[in-house]
XYZ file of C-alpha atoms in Angstrom:
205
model
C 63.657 87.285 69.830
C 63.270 85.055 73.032
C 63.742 81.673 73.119
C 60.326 80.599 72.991
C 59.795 82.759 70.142
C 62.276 81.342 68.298
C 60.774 77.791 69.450
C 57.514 78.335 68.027
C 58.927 79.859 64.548
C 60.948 76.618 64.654
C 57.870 74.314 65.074
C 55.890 76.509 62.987
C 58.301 76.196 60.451
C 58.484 72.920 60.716
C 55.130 72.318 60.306
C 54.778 73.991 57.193
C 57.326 71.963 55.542
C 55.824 68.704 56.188
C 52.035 69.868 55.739
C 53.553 70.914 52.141
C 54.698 67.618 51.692
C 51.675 65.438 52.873
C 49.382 68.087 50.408
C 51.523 67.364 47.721
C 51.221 63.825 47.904
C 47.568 63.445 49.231
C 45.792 66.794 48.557
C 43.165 68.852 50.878
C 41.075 65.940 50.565
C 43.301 63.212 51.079
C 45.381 64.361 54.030
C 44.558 64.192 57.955
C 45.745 66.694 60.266
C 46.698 63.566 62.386
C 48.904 62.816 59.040
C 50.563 66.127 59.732
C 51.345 66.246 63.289
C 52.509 62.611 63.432
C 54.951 63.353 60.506
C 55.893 67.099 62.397
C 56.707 64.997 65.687
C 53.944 67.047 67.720
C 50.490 66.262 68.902
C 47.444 67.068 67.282
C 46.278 69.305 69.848
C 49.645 71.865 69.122
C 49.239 71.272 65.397
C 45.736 72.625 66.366
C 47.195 75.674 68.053
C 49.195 76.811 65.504
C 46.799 76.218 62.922
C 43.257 76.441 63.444
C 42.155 73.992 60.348
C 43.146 71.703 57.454
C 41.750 74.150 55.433
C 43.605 77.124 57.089
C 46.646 75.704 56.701
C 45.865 74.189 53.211
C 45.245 77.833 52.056
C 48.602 78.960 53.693
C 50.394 76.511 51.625
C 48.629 76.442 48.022
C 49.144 80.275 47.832
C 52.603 80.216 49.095
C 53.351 77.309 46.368
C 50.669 78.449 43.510
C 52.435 81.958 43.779
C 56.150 80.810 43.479
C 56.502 81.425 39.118
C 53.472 83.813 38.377
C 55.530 86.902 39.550
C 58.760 85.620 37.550
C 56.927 85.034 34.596
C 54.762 87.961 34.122
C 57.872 90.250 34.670
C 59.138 87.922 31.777
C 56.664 88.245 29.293
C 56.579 92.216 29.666
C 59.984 92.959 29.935
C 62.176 94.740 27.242
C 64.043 91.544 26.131
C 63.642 90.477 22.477
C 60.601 87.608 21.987
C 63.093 84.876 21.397
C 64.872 85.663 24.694
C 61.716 85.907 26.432
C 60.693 82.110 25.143
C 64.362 81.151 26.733
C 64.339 82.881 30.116
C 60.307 81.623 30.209
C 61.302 78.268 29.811
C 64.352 78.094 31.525
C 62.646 80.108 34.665
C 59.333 77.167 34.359
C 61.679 74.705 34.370
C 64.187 75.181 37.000
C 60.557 75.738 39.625
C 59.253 72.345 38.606
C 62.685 70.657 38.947
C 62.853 71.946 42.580
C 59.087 71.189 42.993
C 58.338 68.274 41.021
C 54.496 67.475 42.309
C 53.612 71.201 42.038
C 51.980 70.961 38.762
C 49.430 67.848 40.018
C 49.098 69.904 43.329
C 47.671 73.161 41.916
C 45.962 71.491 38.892
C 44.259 69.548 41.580
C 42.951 72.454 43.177
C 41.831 73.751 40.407
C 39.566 70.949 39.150
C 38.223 70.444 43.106
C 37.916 74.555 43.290
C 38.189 76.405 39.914
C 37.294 80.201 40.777
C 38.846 80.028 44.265
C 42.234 78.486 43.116
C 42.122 80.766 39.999
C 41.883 84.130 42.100
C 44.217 82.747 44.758
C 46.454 82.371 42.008
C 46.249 85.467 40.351
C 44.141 87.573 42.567
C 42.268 90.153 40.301
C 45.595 90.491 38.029
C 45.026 88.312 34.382
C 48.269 87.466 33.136
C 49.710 90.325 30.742
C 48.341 88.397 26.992
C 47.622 91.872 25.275
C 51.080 93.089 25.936
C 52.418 89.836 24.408
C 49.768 90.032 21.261
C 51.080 93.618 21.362
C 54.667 92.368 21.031
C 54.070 89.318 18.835
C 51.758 91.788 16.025
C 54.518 93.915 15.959
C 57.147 91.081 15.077
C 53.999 89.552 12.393
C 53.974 93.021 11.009
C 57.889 93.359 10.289
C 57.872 89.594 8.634
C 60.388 88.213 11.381
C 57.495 85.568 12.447
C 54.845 83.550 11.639
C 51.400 84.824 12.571
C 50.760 83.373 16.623
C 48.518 84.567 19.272
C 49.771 84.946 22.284
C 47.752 82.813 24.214
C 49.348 80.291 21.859
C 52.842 80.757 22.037
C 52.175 80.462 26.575
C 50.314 77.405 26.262
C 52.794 75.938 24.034
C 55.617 76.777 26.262
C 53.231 75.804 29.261
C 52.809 72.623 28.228
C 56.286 71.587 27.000
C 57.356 72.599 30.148
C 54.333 71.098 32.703
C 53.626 67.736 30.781
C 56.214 65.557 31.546
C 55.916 66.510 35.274
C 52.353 65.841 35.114
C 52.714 62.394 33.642
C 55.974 61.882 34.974
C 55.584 57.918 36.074
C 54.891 57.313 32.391
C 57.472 59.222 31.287
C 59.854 57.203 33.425
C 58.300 54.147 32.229
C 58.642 54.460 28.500
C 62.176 55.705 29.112
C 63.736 53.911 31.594
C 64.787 56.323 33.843
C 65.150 56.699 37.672
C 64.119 59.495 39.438
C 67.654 61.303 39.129
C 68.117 60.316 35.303
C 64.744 62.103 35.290
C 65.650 65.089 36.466
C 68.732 65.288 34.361
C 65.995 64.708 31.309
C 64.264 67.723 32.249
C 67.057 69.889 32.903
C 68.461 69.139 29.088
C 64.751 70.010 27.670
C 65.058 73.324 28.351
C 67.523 73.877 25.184
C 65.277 71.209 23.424
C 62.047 73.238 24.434
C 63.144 76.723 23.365
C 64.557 75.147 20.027
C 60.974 73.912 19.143
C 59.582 76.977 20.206
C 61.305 79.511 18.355
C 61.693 77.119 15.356
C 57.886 77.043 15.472
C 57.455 80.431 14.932
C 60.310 81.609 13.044
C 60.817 82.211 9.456
């Protein structure tokens, strides 16, 4: 790779992290390309070069981010492991993404209020998430007595939104408890055993 190759990878780069961080804070709507290329260090005529448009470059970002768990997850909820280590590795999997991208939740849910069927498909593209195999899985486990009845649309959004609340109201949460932004964090880490406790506790008999 020349050197100006490896200069424009390096602003590119560059620019990608910080237009992530001014469209987590401000959203599509909210943010300025002039935002961007002041906080990048570059004019707005290169941030124009490398990226054609807000919305280019919005795109870019939203499926690189939206994308990050969906992958992890579904190979989760399919796999071989028993249901009560699926509700662990779930949860611990959702967690440990949110703690190392705290605004993601607000960012996509944002999209998908402003957008629904465009951030929806860029999310999942024509794939649905795999809820027959985990009815499949679930019926099975109903059937043998080990649980209680659940659909499995039930048993995600439960785990969902354990997992996604507190991140979405997170300056309440810090309010009613007291916490700083690292005593948050810590918080969250610890839920995960809390989390899969209520889960499985929930369901099992």
């Amino acid at each position: 790779m020349t050197k100006e190759n490896k200069n424009d990878k390096s602003t590119e780069q560059k620019i990608l992290e910080v237009a992530k961080q001014v469209f987590m804070e401000k959203g599509i709507d909210g943010a300025r390309m002039q935002d961007i290329a002041d906080k990048a260090g570059i004019n707005k005529a290169l941030l124009h070069y490398y990226f054609r448009s807000k919305e280019k470059l919005f795109e870019m970002i939203f499926m690189e981010e939206a994308r990050k768990f969906m992958p992890k997850v579904t190979s989760i909820m399919i796999s071989e492991l028993t249901l009560f280590e699926k509700v662990e590795k779930f949860v611990g999997e959702y967690i440990d993404i949110l703690l190392q991208n705290p605004l993601l939740p607000i960012f996509i849910l944002n999209e998908i209020n402003r957008n629904p069927k465009e951030a929806i498909k860029k999310i999942f593209g024509n794939q649905r998430p795999p809820i027959e195999k985990v009815d499949e899985h679930i019926a099975k486990l109903v059937k043998k007595g080990e649980i209680k009845p659940i659909k499995g649309y039930e048993l995600m959004v439960n785990m969902v939104s354990l997992c996604i609340f507190p991140f979405l109201a997170r300056p309440m949460v810090q309010w009613i408890t007291k916490t700083s932004d690292e005593e948050f964090l810590k918080l969250m880490e610890l839920r995960k055993k809390t989390i899969v406790k209520f889960v499985i506790d929930s369901v099992k008999k």
